[in-house]
Coordinates of C-alpha atoms in Angstrom, one line a residue:
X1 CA 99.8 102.9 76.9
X2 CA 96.4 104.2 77.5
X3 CA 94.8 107.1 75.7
X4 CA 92.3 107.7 78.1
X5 CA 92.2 111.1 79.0
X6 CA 91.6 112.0 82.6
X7 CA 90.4 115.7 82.9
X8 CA 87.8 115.6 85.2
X9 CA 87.3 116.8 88.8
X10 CA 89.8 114.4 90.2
X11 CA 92.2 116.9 87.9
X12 CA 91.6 120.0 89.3
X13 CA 93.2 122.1 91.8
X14 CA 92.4 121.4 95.6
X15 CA 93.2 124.8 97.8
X16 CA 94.4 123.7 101.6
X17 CA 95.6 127.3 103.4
X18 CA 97.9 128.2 102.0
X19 CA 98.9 124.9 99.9
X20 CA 97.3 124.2 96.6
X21 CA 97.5 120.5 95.2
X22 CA 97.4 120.1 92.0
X23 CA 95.0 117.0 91.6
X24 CA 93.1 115.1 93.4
X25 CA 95.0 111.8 92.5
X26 CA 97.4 111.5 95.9
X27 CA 99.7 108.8 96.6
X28 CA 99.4 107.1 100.4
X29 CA 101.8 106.1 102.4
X30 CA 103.6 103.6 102.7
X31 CA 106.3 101.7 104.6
X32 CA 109.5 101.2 103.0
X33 CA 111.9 99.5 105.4
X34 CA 114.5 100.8 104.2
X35 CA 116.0 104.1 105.7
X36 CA 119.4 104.0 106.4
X37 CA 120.3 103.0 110.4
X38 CA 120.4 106.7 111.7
X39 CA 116.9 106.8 110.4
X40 CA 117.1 108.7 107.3
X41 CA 115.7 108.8 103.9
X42 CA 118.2 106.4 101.2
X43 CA 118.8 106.8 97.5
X44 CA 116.1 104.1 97.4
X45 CA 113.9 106.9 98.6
X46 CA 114.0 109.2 96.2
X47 CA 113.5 107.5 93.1
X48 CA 110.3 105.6 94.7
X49 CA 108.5 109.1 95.7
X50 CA 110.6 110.9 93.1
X51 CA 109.2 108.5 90.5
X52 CA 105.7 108.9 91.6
X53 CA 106.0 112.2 92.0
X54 CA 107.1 112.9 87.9
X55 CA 104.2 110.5 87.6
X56 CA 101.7 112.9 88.0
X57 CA 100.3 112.4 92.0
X58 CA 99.2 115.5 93.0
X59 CA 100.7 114.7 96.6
X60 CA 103.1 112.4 97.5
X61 CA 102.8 111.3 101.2
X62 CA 106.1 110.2 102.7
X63 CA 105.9 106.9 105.2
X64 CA 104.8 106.4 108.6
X65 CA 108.0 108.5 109.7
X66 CA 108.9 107.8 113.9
X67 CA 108.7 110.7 116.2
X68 CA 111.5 109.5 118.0
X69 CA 113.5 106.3 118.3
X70 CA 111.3 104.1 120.7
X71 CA 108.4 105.4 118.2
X72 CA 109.7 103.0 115.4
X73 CA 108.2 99.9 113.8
X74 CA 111.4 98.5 113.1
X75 CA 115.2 99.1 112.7
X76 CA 114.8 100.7 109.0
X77 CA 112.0 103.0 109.9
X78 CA 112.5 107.0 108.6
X79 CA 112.8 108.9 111.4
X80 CA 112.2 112.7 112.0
X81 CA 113.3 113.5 115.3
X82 CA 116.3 115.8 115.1
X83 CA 117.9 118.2 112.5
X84 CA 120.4 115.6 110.8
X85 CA 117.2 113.6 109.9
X86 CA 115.0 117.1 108.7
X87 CA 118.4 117.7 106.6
X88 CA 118.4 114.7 105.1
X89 CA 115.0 114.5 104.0
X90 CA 115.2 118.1 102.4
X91 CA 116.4 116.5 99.2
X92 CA 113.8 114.3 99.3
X93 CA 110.7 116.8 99.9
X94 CA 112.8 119.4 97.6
X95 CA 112.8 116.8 94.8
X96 CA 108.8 115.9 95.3
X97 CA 108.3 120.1 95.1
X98 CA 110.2 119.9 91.9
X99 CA 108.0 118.1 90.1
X100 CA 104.8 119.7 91.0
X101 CA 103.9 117.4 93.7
X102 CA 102.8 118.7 97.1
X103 CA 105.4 116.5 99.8
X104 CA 104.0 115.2 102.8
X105 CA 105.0 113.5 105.7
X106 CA 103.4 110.8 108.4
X107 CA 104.3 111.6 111.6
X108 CA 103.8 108.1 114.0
X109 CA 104.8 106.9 117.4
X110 CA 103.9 102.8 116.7
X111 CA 102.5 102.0 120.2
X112 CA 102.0 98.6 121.3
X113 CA 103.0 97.7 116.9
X114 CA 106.8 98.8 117.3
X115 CA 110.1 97.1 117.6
X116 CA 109.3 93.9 115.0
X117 CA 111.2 92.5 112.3
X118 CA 111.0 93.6 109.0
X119 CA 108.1 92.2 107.1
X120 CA 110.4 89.4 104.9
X121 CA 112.4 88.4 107.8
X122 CA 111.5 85.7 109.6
X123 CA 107.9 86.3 110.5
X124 CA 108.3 89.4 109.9
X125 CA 105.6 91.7 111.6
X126 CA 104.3 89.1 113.9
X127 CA 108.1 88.8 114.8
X128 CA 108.6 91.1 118.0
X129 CA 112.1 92.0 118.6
X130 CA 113.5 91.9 122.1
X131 CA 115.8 94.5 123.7
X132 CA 118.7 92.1 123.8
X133 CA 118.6 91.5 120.4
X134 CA 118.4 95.4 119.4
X135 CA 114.7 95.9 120.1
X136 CA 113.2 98.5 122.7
X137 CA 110.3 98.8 125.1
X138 CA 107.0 99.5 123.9
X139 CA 104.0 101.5 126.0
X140 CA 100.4 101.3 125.1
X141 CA 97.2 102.8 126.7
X142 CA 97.1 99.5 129.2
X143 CA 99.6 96.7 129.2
X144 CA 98.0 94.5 126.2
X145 CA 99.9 93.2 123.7
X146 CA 99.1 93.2 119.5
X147 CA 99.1 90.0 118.5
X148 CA 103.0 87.8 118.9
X149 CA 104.6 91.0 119.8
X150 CA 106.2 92.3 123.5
X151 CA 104.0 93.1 126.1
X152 CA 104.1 96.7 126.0
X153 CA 104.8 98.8 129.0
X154 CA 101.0 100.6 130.4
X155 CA 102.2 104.6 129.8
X156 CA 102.4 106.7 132.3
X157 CA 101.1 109.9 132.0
X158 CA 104.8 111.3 131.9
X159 CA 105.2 108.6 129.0
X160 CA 101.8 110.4 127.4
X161 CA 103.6 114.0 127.9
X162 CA 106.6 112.9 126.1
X163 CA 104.7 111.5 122.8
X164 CA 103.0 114.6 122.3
X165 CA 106.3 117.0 122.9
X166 CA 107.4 114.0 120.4
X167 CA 105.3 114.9 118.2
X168 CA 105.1 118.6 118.3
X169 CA 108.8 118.3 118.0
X170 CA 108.4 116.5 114.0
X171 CA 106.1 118.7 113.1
X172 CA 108.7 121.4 114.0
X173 CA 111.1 118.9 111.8
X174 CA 109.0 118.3 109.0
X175 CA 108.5 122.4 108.5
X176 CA 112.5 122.6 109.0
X177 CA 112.8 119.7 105.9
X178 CA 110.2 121.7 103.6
X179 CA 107.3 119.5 104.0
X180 CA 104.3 121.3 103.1
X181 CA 101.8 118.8 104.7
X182 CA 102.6 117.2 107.9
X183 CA 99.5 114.0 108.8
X184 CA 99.1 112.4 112.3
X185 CA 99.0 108.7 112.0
X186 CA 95.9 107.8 114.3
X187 CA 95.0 104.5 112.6
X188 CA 95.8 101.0 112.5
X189 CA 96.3 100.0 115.8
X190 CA 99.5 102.5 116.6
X191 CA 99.3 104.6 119.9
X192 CA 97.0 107.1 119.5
X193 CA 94.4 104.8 117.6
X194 CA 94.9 102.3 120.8
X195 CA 94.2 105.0 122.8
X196 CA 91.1 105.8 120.7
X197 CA 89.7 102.3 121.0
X198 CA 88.0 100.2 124.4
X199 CA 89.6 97.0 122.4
X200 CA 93.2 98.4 123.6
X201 CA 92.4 100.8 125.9
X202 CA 91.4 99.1 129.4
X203 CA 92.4 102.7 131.7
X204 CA 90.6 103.8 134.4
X205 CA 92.1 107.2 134.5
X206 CA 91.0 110.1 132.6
X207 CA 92.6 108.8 129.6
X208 CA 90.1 105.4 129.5
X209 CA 86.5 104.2 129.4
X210 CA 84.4 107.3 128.2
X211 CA 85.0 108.1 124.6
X212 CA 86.0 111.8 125.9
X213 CA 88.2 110.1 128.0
X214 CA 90.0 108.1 125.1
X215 CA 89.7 110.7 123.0
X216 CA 92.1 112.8 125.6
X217 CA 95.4 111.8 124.1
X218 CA 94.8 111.7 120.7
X219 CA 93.5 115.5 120.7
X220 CA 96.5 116.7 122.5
X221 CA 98.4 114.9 119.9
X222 CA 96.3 116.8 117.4
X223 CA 96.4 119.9 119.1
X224 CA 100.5 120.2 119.4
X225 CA 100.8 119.6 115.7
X226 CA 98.5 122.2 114.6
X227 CA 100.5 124.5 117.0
X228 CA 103.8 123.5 116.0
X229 CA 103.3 123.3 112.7
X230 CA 103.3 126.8 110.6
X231 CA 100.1 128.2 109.8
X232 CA 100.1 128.6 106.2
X233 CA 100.7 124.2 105.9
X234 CA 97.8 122.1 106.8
X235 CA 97.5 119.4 109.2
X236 CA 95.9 116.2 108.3
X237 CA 95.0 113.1 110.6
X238 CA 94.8 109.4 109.5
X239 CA 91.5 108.4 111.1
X240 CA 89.7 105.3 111.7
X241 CA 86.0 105.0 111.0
X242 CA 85.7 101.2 112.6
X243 CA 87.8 98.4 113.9
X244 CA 85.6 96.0 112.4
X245 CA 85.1 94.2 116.1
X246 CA 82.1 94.2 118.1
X247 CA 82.9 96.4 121.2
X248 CA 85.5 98.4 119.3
X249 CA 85.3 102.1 117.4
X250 CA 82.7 102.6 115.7
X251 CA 81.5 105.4 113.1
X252 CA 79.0 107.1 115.1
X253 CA 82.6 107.5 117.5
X254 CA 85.0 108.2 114.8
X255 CA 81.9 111.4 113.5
X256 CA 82.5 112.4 117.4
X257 CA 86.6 112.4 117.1
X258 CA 86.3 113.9 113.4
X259 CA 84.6 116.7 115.0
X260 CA 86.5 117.2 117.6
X261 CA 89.7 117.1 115.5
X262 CA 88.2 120.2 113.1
X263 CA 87.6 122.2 116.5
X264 CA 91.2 121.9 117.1
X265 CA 92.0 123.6 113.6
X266 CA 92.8 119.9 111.9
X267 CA 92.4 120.4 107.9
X268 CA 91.7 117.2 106.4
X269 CA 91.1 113.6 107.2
X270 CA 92.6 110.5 105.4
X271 CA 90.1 107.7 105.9
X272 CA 90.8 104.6 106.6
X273 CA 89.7 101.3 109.2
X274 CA 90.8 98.1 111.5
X275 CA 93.7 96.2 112.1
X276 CA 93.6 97.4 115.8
X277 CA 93.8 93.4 116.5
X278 CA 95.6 90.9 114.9
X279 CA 92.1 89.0 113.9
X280 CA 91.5 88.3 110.0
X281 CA 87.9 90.0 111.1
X282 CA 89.8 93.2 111.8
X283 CA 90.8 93.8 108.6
X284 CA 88.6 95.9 106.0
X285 CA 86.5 93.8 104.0
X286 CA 88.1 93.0 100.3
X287 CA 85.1 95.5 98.4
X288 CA 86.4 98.1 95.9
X289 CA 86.3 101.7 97.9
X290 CA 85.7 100.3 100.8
X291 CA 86.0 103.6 102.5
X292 CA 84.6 106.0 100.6
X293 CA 81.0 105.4 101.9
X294 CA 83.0 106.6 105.6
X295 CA 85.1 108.9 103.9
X296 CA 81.3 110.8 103.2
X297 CA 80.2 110.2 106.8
X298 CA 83.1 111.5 108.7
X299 CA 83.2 114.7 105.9
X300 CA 79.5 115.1 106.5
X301 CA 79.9 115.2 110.9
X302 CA 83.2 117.4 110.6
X303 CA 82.8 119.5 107.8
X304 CA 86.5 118.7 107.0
X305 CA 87.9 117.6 103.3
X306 CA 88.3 113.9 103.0
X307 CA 89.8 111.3 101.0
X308 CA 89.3 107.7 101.4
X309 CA 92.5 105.1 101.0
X310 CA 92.3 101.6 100.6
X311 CA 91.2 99.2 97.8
X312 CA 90.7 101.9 94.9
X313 CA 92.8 100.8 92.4
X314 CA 92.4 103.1 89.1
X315 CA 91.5 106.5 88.2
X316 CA 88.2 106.0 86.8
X317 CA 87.0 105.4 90.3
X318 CA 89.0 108.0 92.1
X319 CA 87.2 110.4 89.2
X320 CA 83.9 108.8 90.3
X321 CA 84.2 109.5 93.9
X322 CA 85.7 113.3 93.5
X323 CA 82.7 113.8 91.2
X324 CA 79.8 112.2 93.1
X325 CA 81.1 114.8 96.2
X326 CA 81.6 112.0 98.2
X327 CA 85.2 112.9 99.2
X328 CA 87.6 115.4 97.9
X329 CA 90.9 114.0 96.9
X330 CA 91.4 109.9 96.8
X331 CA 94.5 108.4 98.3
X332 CA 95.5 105.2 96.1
X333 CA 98.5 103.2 97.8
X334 CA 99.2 100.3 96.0
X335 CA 98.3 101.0 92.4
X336 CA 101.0 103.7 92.9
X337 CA 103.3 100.6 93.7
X338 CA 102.2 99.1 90.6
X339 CA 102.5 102.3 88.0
X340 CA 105.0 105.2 89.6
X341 CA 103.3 107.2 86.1
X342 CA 99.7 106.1 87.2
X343 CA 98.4 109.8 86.2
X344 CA 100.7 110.5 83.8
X345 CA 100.0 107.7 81.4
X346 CA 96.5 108.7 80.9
X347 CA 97.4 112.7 80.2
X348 CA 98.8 112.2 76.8
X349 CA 96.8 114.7 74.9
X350 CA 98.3 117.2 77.5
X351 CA 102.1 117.7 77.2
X352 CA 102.0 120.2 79.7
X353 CA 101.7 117.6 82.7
X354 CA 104.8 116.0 81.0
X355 CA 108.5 116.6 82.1
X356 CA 110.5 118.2 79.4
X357 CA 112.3 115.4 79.4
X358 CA 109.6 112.9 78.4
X359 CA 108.1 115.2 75.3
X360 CA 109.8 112.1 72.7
X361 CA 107.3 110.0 74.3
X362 CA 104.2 112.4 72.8

């Protein structure tokens, strides 16, 4: 075990309304495929965020977590769409509060990404899943498909009505379940980043072409979450700041939507980029913190708090970045998969950040 000793800004206390986060050292979210077929949270849930959670993330972020049923990725997605589901993931977000992490939740509708396989079966998610074999339809900003999957439905603007009441109606949920953060998923090619981006987004209504126009959706989205959501808990958005394509978002547009999303009383942005296509070049490029240089850009245009996720694998750089300004908090997403006690292991000269439990272990 490492004696390192991390005590530096990434340690300290971060103050969202009414919410304070302990550290700056968050955990991202990630997809587990496995909820249970009504859509909620599993044993196998709460010991992977309860885990990371005793091991010293300051918040634990909870899945992509569907809006409603057609909203999924797959079969196994959580789901937050009625009070069964809320009630079930009150253990899970009571357990998280427990341990002195702040629980959060994603709230997504997948777009033109859902009904796939999961990822280690068959070809997992470039394995679309028809309706006769348990799948659903899909709708997208204009009737282009991601990659192998169905050719999703063009929404109508009843269909663009009904995400955002969707919406609105999880945050509602996510209160109900004791969530203390609730983030709209506006990234990586789901709905309302297809919406976002000319790449996806081929409407001639007011919904398509200018970026105000394609902006449209998303900020309703935004807008019905803050409202929905109590006042007290803040409201984060997962943003894009490129798609890494000529002709796609770029981030002198993602500085417009950041600002836009702060005028409509959004409190924090999670940072991120790409895989709006299914093209290798759409993917972030493999460089340690790959984000953070946005992260600073977007916090600069909005004025918002930021963290940057993606490709920052140990705390010495998440101190780094806190430090240098640069962003606020640091999501880390698969070093959490690596080490559920990634901040814990490095606080051994303080026992205090240790669970009673643990103290044989000092």
């Amino acid at each position: 075990m490492s004696s390192t000793a991390f005590t530096g800004p990434e340690m300290s206390p971060l103050h969202l309304r009414d919410v304070t986060v302990a550290n700056r050292v968050w955990m991202s979210p990630m997809a587990q495929y496995s909820a249970a077929a009504d859509g909620k949270p599993t044993d196998w849930h709460l010991v992977h965020y309860g885990a990371r959670a005793v091991g010293g993330a300051g918040l634990v972020m909870i899945e992509a977590t569907a809006v409603g049923p057609a909203h999924r990725c797959t079969t196994a997605d959580l789901g937050i769409w009625n009070e069964e589901q809320a009630a079930a993931h009150r253990r899970l977000a009571s357990f998280i509060s427990e341990q002195g992490a702040v629980p959060a939740i994603q709230l997504q509708a997948a777009g033109r990404k859902g009904s796939h396989q999961l990822p280690w079966v068959g070809l997992g998610q470039n394995d679309p899943v028809s309706v006769a074999d348990g799948g659903w339809e899909t709708v997208a900003p204009s009737a282009v498909p991601f990659g192998n999957l169905s050719l999703p439905q063009e929404a109508s603007h009843a269909d663009i009505d009904e995400v955002v009441a969707d919406f609105a109606h999880a945050a509602e949920m996510a209160h109900l379940a004791g969530y203390q953060v609730a983030e709209i998923q506006a990234s990586h090619g789901y709905i309302l980043h297809a919406f976002l981006s000319p790449l996806s987004n081929h409407r001639t209504d007011e919904f398509g072409g200018s970026l105000q126009n394609r902006m449209r959706f998303p900020l309703r989205v935004a807008r019905a979450v803050r409202q929905a959501f109590p006042a007290e808990k803040p409201v984060f958005v997962r943003i894009t700041a490129t798609d890494w394509v000529e002709g796609g978002v770029s981030i002198e547009e993602a500085a417009a939507f950041a600002k836009e999303l702060a005028a409509v009383g959004i409190d924090f942005l999670d940072v991120t980029s790409g895989v709006l296509v299914q093209d290798a070049q759409a993917r972030p490029p493999v460089r340690e913190g790959v984000h953070v240089e946005f992260a600073e850009t977007l916090k600069q245009a909005s004025g918002l708090p930021v963290a940057p996720v993606g490709q920052i694998g140990d705390l010495s750089l998440a101190g780094e970045v806190v430090a240098s300004g640069q962003a606020d908090a640091v999501l880390m997403g698969r070093a959490w998969l690596r080490d559920p006690y990634l901040v814990l292991r490095h606080r051994r000269d303080d026992p205090s950040s240790w669970p009673n439990q643990y103290y044989r272990a000092l």
